[in-house]
Amino acid sequence: MEKVILLRFGEIYLKGKNRFSFEKQLLDNIKYALRGIKFSLNRMHGRYLIENLADEDVVEVETRVRRVFGLISYSVALKLPTDIEVLKKECLAYLPENGTFRFTVNRADKKFPLNSQQIAMALGGAALTYAPKLKVDLFDPDKEIFVDVREEGYTFLFADKVSCVGGMPVGSSGKGIVLLSGGIDSPVAAYRMAKRGLKMCGVHFHSFPYTSPMAKQKVVDLAKILSTYQGSFDLYVVSFTEIQRAIHENCPEEYMITIMRRIMMRIAERLAKEKGCGSITTGESLAQVASQTQESILVTNETVETLPVFRPLIGMDKEEIIATAREIGTFDKSIEPYEDCCTVFLPKYPVIKPKPELIRAAETKIDYEKLIEEAMKDVEVIRL
Ligand code: ATP
Ligand code: MG
């Protein structure tokens, strides 16, 4: 008697011309997520089946497949010979302690002498003999037990469908880069875009020695958590110290953050091009802080000329973002109290509605092209 795992994927995106590449991507991603574990993976009637798995690996496989984008749910099932006496015996372990149940039978093997309804009746009879207090409820049972009679002479028996993360297979939408700070928002933004099929990498700006190595390590740890949803995660760490110093010394104080943001975006765009990314993602949410007003976003956005900028959190409340951060496991790391480079030389009154022409003029006080070139020379690559 073998434990197997049935994996279900969304049908919607598998309908079109891209079906083949989506499926291939999903299969590759499942295999990669399960690296180090022995198993075989087969496609079976609109599902995947993980077989030949050691019993002690089942829980680990469950943990990992729950995080594979593109999968909707899974069930741990028993693979049994299609023998009604065996099924009658094994189904008892799935019954609830009290309340109601039903058997839902799907019979692909039309040669099996009992039809679906007869199988359900036989199993239901065995169940009620074993536990006479239970009742059958076909419409709203406490426990639904599934019996899938396959053509190949075996039957799957399972009860629970456990939800996976859903979304699109990572990689099926291409590659993207996220501006990853140590805060709560940007890891959530990265997660949301990975869920739509983008293989994310990240750029982090740090201002050593104004920001500590711990602040950088925190971002590395966040990237590590994100890697568990997409197999791996490349983090590019860019030193922002000289750029910040130059802005601080030469530009009006209240424009500091706006100009910083513009330069961050320019660097992100260059890195994106270099690494084959088709978009830039940020963790901005409208009205959360001064740099996230319509006017501020307009001024930051205009520096990016050749790529779309995605802001998946733009319409979310902080509470909603926090709920997702908790769900995906980044929240506790994000609230560790290390400073971000944005807090260095922080102006008392940052401009809330920057005027593009004033910012552009202020920015010419520094040679940002040269500063960007310098920063790009020394990008640290951390592969997670
Ligand atoms: P977060 O929680 O993501 O840090 P935040 O609320 O602190 O966001 P801001 O500091 O205004 O917001 O940053 C807005 C966005 O700019 C971030 O979500 C992130 O995408 C990017 N960003 C900010 N600081 C950095 C940094 N040091 N390195 C890389 N990206 C950054
Ligand atoms: Mg931040």
Coordinates of C-alpha atoms and ligand atoms in Angstrom, one line a residue:
M1 CA 0.0 0.0 0.0
E2 CA 1.6 3.2 -1.2
K3 CA 1.1 6.8 -0.3
V4 CA 1.0 9.0 -3.4
I5 CA 0.4 12.7 -3.9
L6 CA -2.1 14.1 -6.4
L7 CA -1.4 17.6 -7.6
R8 CA -4.0 19.8 -9.2
F9 CA -3.3 22.8 -11.4
G10 CA -5.4 25.6 -12.8
E11 CA -7.0 24.7 -16.1
I12 CA -7.6 28.3 -17.2
Y13 CA -4.1 29.1 -18.3
L14 CA -3.7 25.7 -19.9
K15 CA -6.3 26.2 -22.6
G16 CA -4.5 28.4 -25.0
K17 CA -1.5 28.0 -27.3
N18 CA 0.9 28.4 -24.4
R19 CA -0.4 25.3 -22.7
F20 CA 2.7 23.2 -23.6
S21 CA 5.2 25.8 -22.3
F22 CA 3.2 26.5 -19.1
E23 CA 3.0 22.8 -18.3
K24 CA 6.7 22.2 -19.0
Q25 CA 7.5 25.2 -16.7
L26 CA 5.3 23.9 -14.0
L27 CA 6.8 20.4 -14.2
D28 CA 10.3 21.8 -14.1
N29 CA 9.4 23.9 -11.1
I30 CA 7.8 21.0 -9.2
K31 CA 10.9 18.9 -9.8
Y32 CA 13.2 21.7 -8.7
A33 CA 11.1 22.3 -5.6
L34 CA 11.5 18.6 -4.7
R35 CA 15.2 18.4 -5.4
G36 CA 17.0 16.0 -3.0
I37 CA 13.9 13.8 -2.6
K38 CA 13.4 10.5 -4.5
F39 CA 10.1 10.3 -6.4
S40 CA 8.6 9.9 -9.8
L41 CA 6.2 12.4 -11.4
N42 CA 3.6 11.5 -14.0
R43 CA 0.8 13.3 -15.7
M44 CA -2.5 11.7 -15.2
H45 CA -5.9 13.0 -16.5
G46 CA -5.4 16.7 -15.8
R47 CA -3.3 16.2 -12.7
Y48 CA 0.1 15.2 -11.7
L49 CA 0.9 12.2 -9.6
I50 CA 3.9 11.9 -7.3
E51 CA 4.7 8.3 -6.8
N52 CA 7.5 6.0 -5.5
L53 CA 7.9 8.2 -2.5
A54 CA 9.2 7.1 0.8
D55 CA 6.6 7.4 3.5
E56 CA 8.9 9.6 5.6
D57 CA 9.2 12.1 2.8
V58 CA 5.5 12.7 2.4
V59 CA 5.3 15.6 4.9
E60 CA 8.3 17.4 3.4
V61 CA 6.8 17.1 -0.1
E62 CA 3.5 18.5 1.2
T63 CA 5.4 21.5 2.6
R64 CA 7.2 22.2 -0.6
V65 CA 4.4 21.7 -3.1
R66 CA 2.2 24.1 -1.2
R67 CA 4.6 26.8 -2.3
V68 CA 4.7 26.0 -6.0
F69 CA 2.9 28.6 -8.0
G70 CA 0.6 27.2 -10.6
L71 CA -0.7 24.4 -8.3
I72 CA -4.1 24.8 -6.8
S73 CA -4.4 21.9 -4.4
Y74 CA -3.0 18.5 -3.5
S75 CA -4.2 15.4 -1.8
V76 CA -2.2 12.6 -0.1
A77 CA -3.9 9.4 -1.4
L78 CA -3.5 5.7 -0.9
K79 CA -2.8 3.8 -4.1
L80 CA -4.6 0.5 -3.8
P81 CA -5.4 -2.5 -6.0
T82 CA -8.9 -2.2 -7.4
D83 CA -10.4 -4.8 -5.2
I84 CA -13.7 -4.0 -3.4
E85 CA -12.7 -6.0 -0.3
V86 CA -9.5 -4.0 0.0
L87 CA -11.3 -0.7 -0.5
K88 CA -13.9 -1.6 2.1
K89 CA -11.2 -2.2 4.6
E90 CA -9.0 0.8 3.8
C91 CA -11.8 3.4 3.6
L92 CA -12.6 3.0 7.3
A93 CA -9.5 5.0 8.3
Y94 CA -11.0 8.0 6.5
L95 CA -14.3 8.1 8.3
P96 CA -15.0 11.0 10.6
E97 CA -15.4 10.3 14.3
N98 CA -19.0 11.4 14.3
G99 CA -21.3 13.2 12.0
T100 CA -21.9 12.6 8.3
F101 CA -19.9 11.4 5.3
R102 CA -20.2 10.5 1.7
F103 CA -18.2 8.5 -0.8
T104 CA -17.6 10.2 -4.2
V105 CA -16.6 7.7 -6.7
N106 CA -15.1 8.3 -10.1
R107 CA -14.7 5.1 -12.2
A108 CA -12.4 5.5 -15.2
D109 CA -12.1 1.7 -15.4
K110 CA -15.4 0.8 -17.2
K111 CA -14.5 -2.9 -17.1
F112 CA -14.7 -3.0 -13.3
P113 CA -18.0 -5.0 -12.6
L114 CA -19.4 -2.4 -10.2
N115 CA -20.4 1.0 -11.4
S116 CA -19.7 4.2 -9.4
Q117 CA -22.9 4.1 -7.5
Q118 CA -22.5 0.5 -6.6
I119 CA -19.0 1.1 -5.4
A120 CA -20.2 4.0 -3.2
M121 CA -23.0 1.8 -1.8
A122 CA -20.6 -1.1 -1.0
L123 CA -18.2 1.2 0.8
G124 CA -21.0 3.1 2.5
G125 CA -22.4 -0.2 3.7
A126 CA -19.0 -1.3 5.1
A127 CA -18.6 2.1 6.8
L128 CA -22.0 2.0 8.5
T129 CA -21.4 -1.6 9.7
Y130 CA -18.1 -0.4 11.2
A131 CA -19.5 2.8 12.7
P132 CA -23.3 2.6 13.0
K133 CA -23.6 6.1 14.6
L134 CA -22.4 7.8 11.4
K135 CA -24.8 9.0 8.7
V136 CA -24.6 9.4 5.0
D137 CA -25.2 12.9 3.7
L138 CA -24.8 13.3 0.0
F139 CA -25.3 17.1 -0.1
D140 CA -23.3 18.6 2.8
P141 CA -21.3 15.9 4.4
D142 CA -18.8 16.5 7.2
K143 CA -16.3 14.3 5.4
E144 CA -16.2 13.6 1.7
I145 CA -14.1 10.6 0.8
F146 CA -12.9 10.3 -2.8
V147 CA -12.5 7.0 -4.7
D148 CA -10.8 7.2 -8.0
V149 CA -10.9 3.9 -9.9
R150 CA -8.2 4.1 -12.6
E151 CA -8.0 2.0 -15.8
E152 CA -4.7 0.5 -14.8
G153 CA -6.1 -1.7 -12.1
Y154 CA -5.5 0.5 -9.1
T155 CA -7.6 3.0 -7.2
F156 CA -6.8 6.2 -5.3
L157 CA -8.4 6.7 -2.0
F158 CA -8.2 10.2 -0.4
A159 CA -10.2 12.6 1.7
D160 CA -8.7 16.1 2.0
K161 CA -7.8 18.6 -0.7
V162 CA -5.2 21.0 0.7
S163 CA -4.9 24.4 -1.0
C164 CA -1.6 25.4 -2.7
V165 CA -0.7 29.0 -3.5
G166 CA -2.3 29.0 -7.0
G167 CA -1.1 31.6 -9.5
M168 CA 1.1 31.0 -12.6
P169 CA 4.2 28.8 -12.9
V170 CA 7.2 30.9 -12.0
G171 CA 9.1 31.7 -15.2
S172 CA 6.1 31.5 -17.5
S173 CA 5.9 35.3 -17.6
G174 CA 9.6 35.8 -17.9
K175 CA 12.0 37.6 -15.5
G176 CA 11.5 40.7 -13.3
I177 CA 13.5 42.7 -10.9
V178 CA 12.2 44.1 -7.6
L179 CA 13.6 46.9 -5.6
L180 CA 14.0 45.0 -2.3
S181 CA 14.3 47.0 0.9
G182 CA 14.3 45.4 4.3
G183 CA 10.7 46.6 4.9
I184 CA 7.4 44.9 5.0
D185 CA 6.2 45.9 1.6
S186 CA 8.7 45.1 -1.1
P187 CA 9.0 41.3 -0.2
V188 CA 5.2 41.1 -0.5
A189 CA 5.4 42.9 -3.9
A190 CA 8.0 40.4 -5.1
Y191 CA 5.8 37.5 -4.0
R192 CA 2.8 38.9 -5.8
M193 CA 4.7 39.2 -9.1
A194 CA 6.3 35.7 -8.7
K195 CA 2.8 34.5 -8.3
R196 CA 1.9 35.9 -11.7
G197 CA 4.7 33.8 -13.2
L198 CA 7.7 36.2 -13.0
K199 CA 11.0 34.8 -11.9
M200 CA 12.1 37.6 -9.7
C201 CA 15.5 38.9 -8.8
G202 CA 16.1 41.8 -6.5
V203 CA 18.2 44.9 -6.2
H204 CA 19.0 46.3 -2.8
F205 CA 20.7 49.6 -2.1
H206 CA 22.7 50.0 1.1
S207 CA 24.7 52.8 2.5
F208 CA 27.5 51.3 4.4
P209 CA 28.8 52.5 6.9
Y210 CA 25.7 54.6 7.6
T211 CA 23.6 51.4 7.5
S212 CA 24.9 48.3 9.2
P213 CA 25.9 44.9 7.8
M214 CA 22.9 43.6 9.8
A215 CA 20.6 45.7 7.6
K216 CA 22.0 44.0 4.5
Q217 CA 21.8 40.6 6.1
K218 CA 18.2 41.2 6.8
V219 CA 17.5 41.7 3.1
V220 CA 19.5 38.6 2.2
D221 CA 17.4 36.6 4.7
L222 CA 14.2 38.0 3.1
A223 CA 15.5 37.1 -0.4
K224 CA 16.1 33.6 1.0
I225 CA 12.5 33.3 2.1
L226 CA 11.4 34.5 -1.4
S227 CA 13.6 31.9 -3.0
T228 CA 11.5 29.1 -1.4
Y229 CA 8.6 30.2 -3.7
Q230 CA 10.5 30.3 -6.9
G231 CA 13.4 27.9 -6.5
S232 CA 16.2 30.5 -6.3
F233 CA 16.6 34.2 -6.0
D234 CA 19.5 36.4 -7.2
L235 CA 20.0 39.5 -5.1
Y236 CA 22.1 42.4 -6.4
V237 CA 23.5 44.7 -3.7
V238 CA 24.4 48.2 -4.8
S239 CA 26.3 50.6 -2.7
F240 CA 24.3 53.9 -2.4
T241 CA 26.6 55.7 -0.1
E242 CA 28.4 58.0 -2.5
I243 CA 25.1 58.8 -4.3
Q244 CA 23.4 59.7 -1.1
R245 CA 26.3 61.8 0.1
A246 CA 26.3 63.7 -3.2
I247 CA 22.6 64.4 -3.1
H248 CA 22.9 65.4 0.6
E249 CA 25.7 67.9 -0.1
N250 CA 24.4 69.4 -3.4
C251 CA 20.6 69.2 -3.6
P252 CA 17.8 70.8 -1.6
E253 CA 17.1 68.8 1.5
E254 CA 13.4 68.4 0.8
Y255 CA 14.1 66.8 -2.6
M256 CA 16.5 64.2 -1.1
I257 CA 14.1 61.2 -1.2
T258 CA 12.6 62.0 -4.6
I259 CA 16.0 62.3 -6.2
M260 CA 17.2 59.1 -4.4
R261 CA 14.2 57.3 -5.8
R262 CA 14.9 58.5 -9.3
I263 CA 18.4 57.2 -9.2
M264 CA 17.3 53.9 -7.7
M265 CA 15.0 53.5 -10.6
R266 CA 17.6 54.3 -13.2
I267 CA 20.0 51.7 -11.6
A268 CA 17.2 49.2 -11.4
E269 CA 16.4 49.7 -15.1
R270 CA 20.0 49.2 -16.1
L271 CA 20.4 46.1 -14.0
A272 CA 17.1 44.8 -15.4
K273 CA 18.4 45.2 -19.0
E274 CA 21.6 43.5 -18.1
K275 CA 19.9 40.5 -16.4
G276 CA 17.2 40.0 -19.0
C277 CA 14.3 41.3 -16.9
G278 CA 11.2 42.7 -18.6
S279 CA 9.9 44.8 -15.7
I280 CA 10.6 46.6 -12.5
T281 CA 8.6 46.0 -9.4
T282 CA 8.4 48.2 -6.2
G283 CA 6.5 47.9 -2.9
E284 CA 4.9 51.3 -3.2
S285 CA 1.3 51.8 -1.9
L286 CA -0.5 55.0 -2.7
A287 CA -0.4 57.6 0.1
Q288 CA 1.6 55.4 2.5
V289 CA 4.4 58.0 2.8
A290 CA 5.4 61.3 1.1
S291 CA 7.2 59.5 -1.7
Q292 CA 4.1 57.5 -2.6
T293 CA 1.7 60.3 -3.8
Q294 CA 0.6 60.5 -7.4
E295 CA 2.9 63.4 -7.9
S296 CA 5.9 61.6 -6.4
I297 CA 5.3 58.5 -8.4
L298 CA 5.0 60.5 -11.6
V299 CA 8.4 62.1 -10.9
T300 CA 10.1 58.7 -10.1
N301 CA 8.4 56.9 -12.9
E302 CA 9.6 59.3 -15.6
T303 CA 13.2 58.1 -15.2
V304 CA 12.3 54.6 -16.4
E305 CA 12.0 54.8 -20.2
T306 CA 12.0 51.3 -21.5
L307 CA 10.3 49.0 -19.0
P308 CA 6.9 48.8 -17.3
V309 CA 7.0 49.5 -13.6
F310 CA 4.8 47.2 -11.5
R311 CA 3.4 48.3 -8.2
P312 CA 1.3 45.4 -7.1
L313 CA 0.6 46.9 -3.7
I314 CA -0.6 50.3 -4.9
G315 CA -4.2 49.8 -3.8
M316 CA -3.6 47.8 -0.7
D317 CA -3.9 49.0 2.9
K318 CA -1.0 48.4 5.3
E319 CA -3.1 45.9 7.2
E320 CA -3.7 43.9 4.1
I321 CA 0.0 43.9 3.2
I322 CA 0.9 42.8 6.7
A323 CA -1.6 39.9 6.5
T324 CA 0.1 38.7 3.3
A325 CA 3.6 39.2 4.8
R326 CA 2.6 37.0 7.7
E327 CA 1.1 34.4 5.4
I328 CA 4.2 34.1 3.2
G329 CA 6.6 34.2 6.2
T330 CA 8.4 37.5 5.6
F331 CA 6.8 39.6 8.4
D332 CA 8.9 38.6 11.4
K333 CA 12.1 39.2 9.4
S334 CA 10.8 42.5 8.0
I335 CA 10.1 44.0 11.4
E336 CA 13.6 43.5 12.7
P337 CA 14.8 46.9 13.6
Y338 CA 17.6 47.6 11.2
E339 CA 17.7 50.9 9.4
D340 CA 17.2 51.3 5.6
C341 CA 19.3 53.6 3.5
C342 CA 16.2 55.8 3.0
T343 CA 16.5 56.7 6.7
V344 CA 20.0 58.2 6.3
F345 CA 20.1 62.0 5.9
L346 CA 16.3 61.9 6.1
P347 CA 14.8 65.3 5.5
K348 CA 12.4 66.7 8.2
Y349 CA 9.9 67.8 5.6
P350 CA 10.2 65.8 2.4
V351 CA 8.3 67.3 -0.6
I352 CA 4.9 65.6 -1.0
K353 CA 3.9 66.9 -4.4
P354 CA 7.2 67.4 -6.2
K355 CA 7.2 69.4 -9.4
P356 CA 9.0 67.5 -12.2
E357 CA 10.8 70.5 -13.6
L358 CA 12.1 71.6 -10.1
I359 CA 13.3 68.1 -9.4
R360 CA 14.9 67.7 -12.8
A361 CA 16.7 71.0 -12.2
A362 CA 17.8 70.1 -8.7
E363 CA 19.1 66.8 -9.9
T364 CA 21.6 68.4 -12.4
K365 CA 23.5 69.7 -9.3
I366 CA 25.1 66.2 -9.2
D367 CA 26.7 64.2 -12.0
Y368 CA 24.3 61.3 -11.5
E369 CA 25.3 59.5 -14.7
K370 CA 28.8 59.2 -13.4
L371 CA 27.7 58.2 -9.9
I372 CA 25.4 55.5 -11.4
E373 CA 28.3 54.2 -13.5
E374 CA 30.5 54.0 -10.5
A375 CA 27.8 52.2 -8.5
M376 CA 27.2 49.7 -11.3
K377 CA 30.9 48.8 -11.4
D378 CA 30.7 47.2 -8.0
V379 CA 27.5 45.3 -7.7
E380 CA 27.6 42.4 -5.3
V381 CA 25.7 39.3 -6.5
I382 CA 24.2 37.0 -3.9
R383 CA 22.6 33.9 -5.2
L384 CA 20.0 32.3 -2.9
Ligands
ATP1 P1 9.2 48.7 2.2 O1 8.4 48.2 3.3 O2 9.2 47.8 1.0 O3 10.6 49.1 2.7 P2 8.3 51.4 2.6 O4 7.0 51.5 3.0 O5 9.4 51.5 3.5 O6 8.5 50.0 1.7 P3 9.7 53.3 0.9 O7 10.8 53.4 1.8 O8 9.1 54.6 0.5 O9 8.5 52.5 1.4 O10 10.1 52.5 -0.3 C1 9.2 52.3 -1.4 C2 9.8 51.3 -2.3 O11 11.1 51.6 -2.8 C3 10.0 50.0 -1.5 O12 8.9 49.2 -1.4 C4 11.1 49.3 -2.4 O13 10.5 48.7 -3.5 C5 11.9 50.5 -2.8 N1 13.1 50.7 -1.8 C6 13.1 51.5 -0.8 N2 14.3 51.4 -0.2 C7 15.1 50.6 -0.9 C8 16.4 50.0 -0.8 N3 17.2 50.4 0.2 N4 16.8 49.1 -1.7 C9 16.0 48.7 -2.7 N5 14.7 49.2 -2.8 C10 14.3 50.1 -1.9
MG2 MG 11.5 50.9 3.2

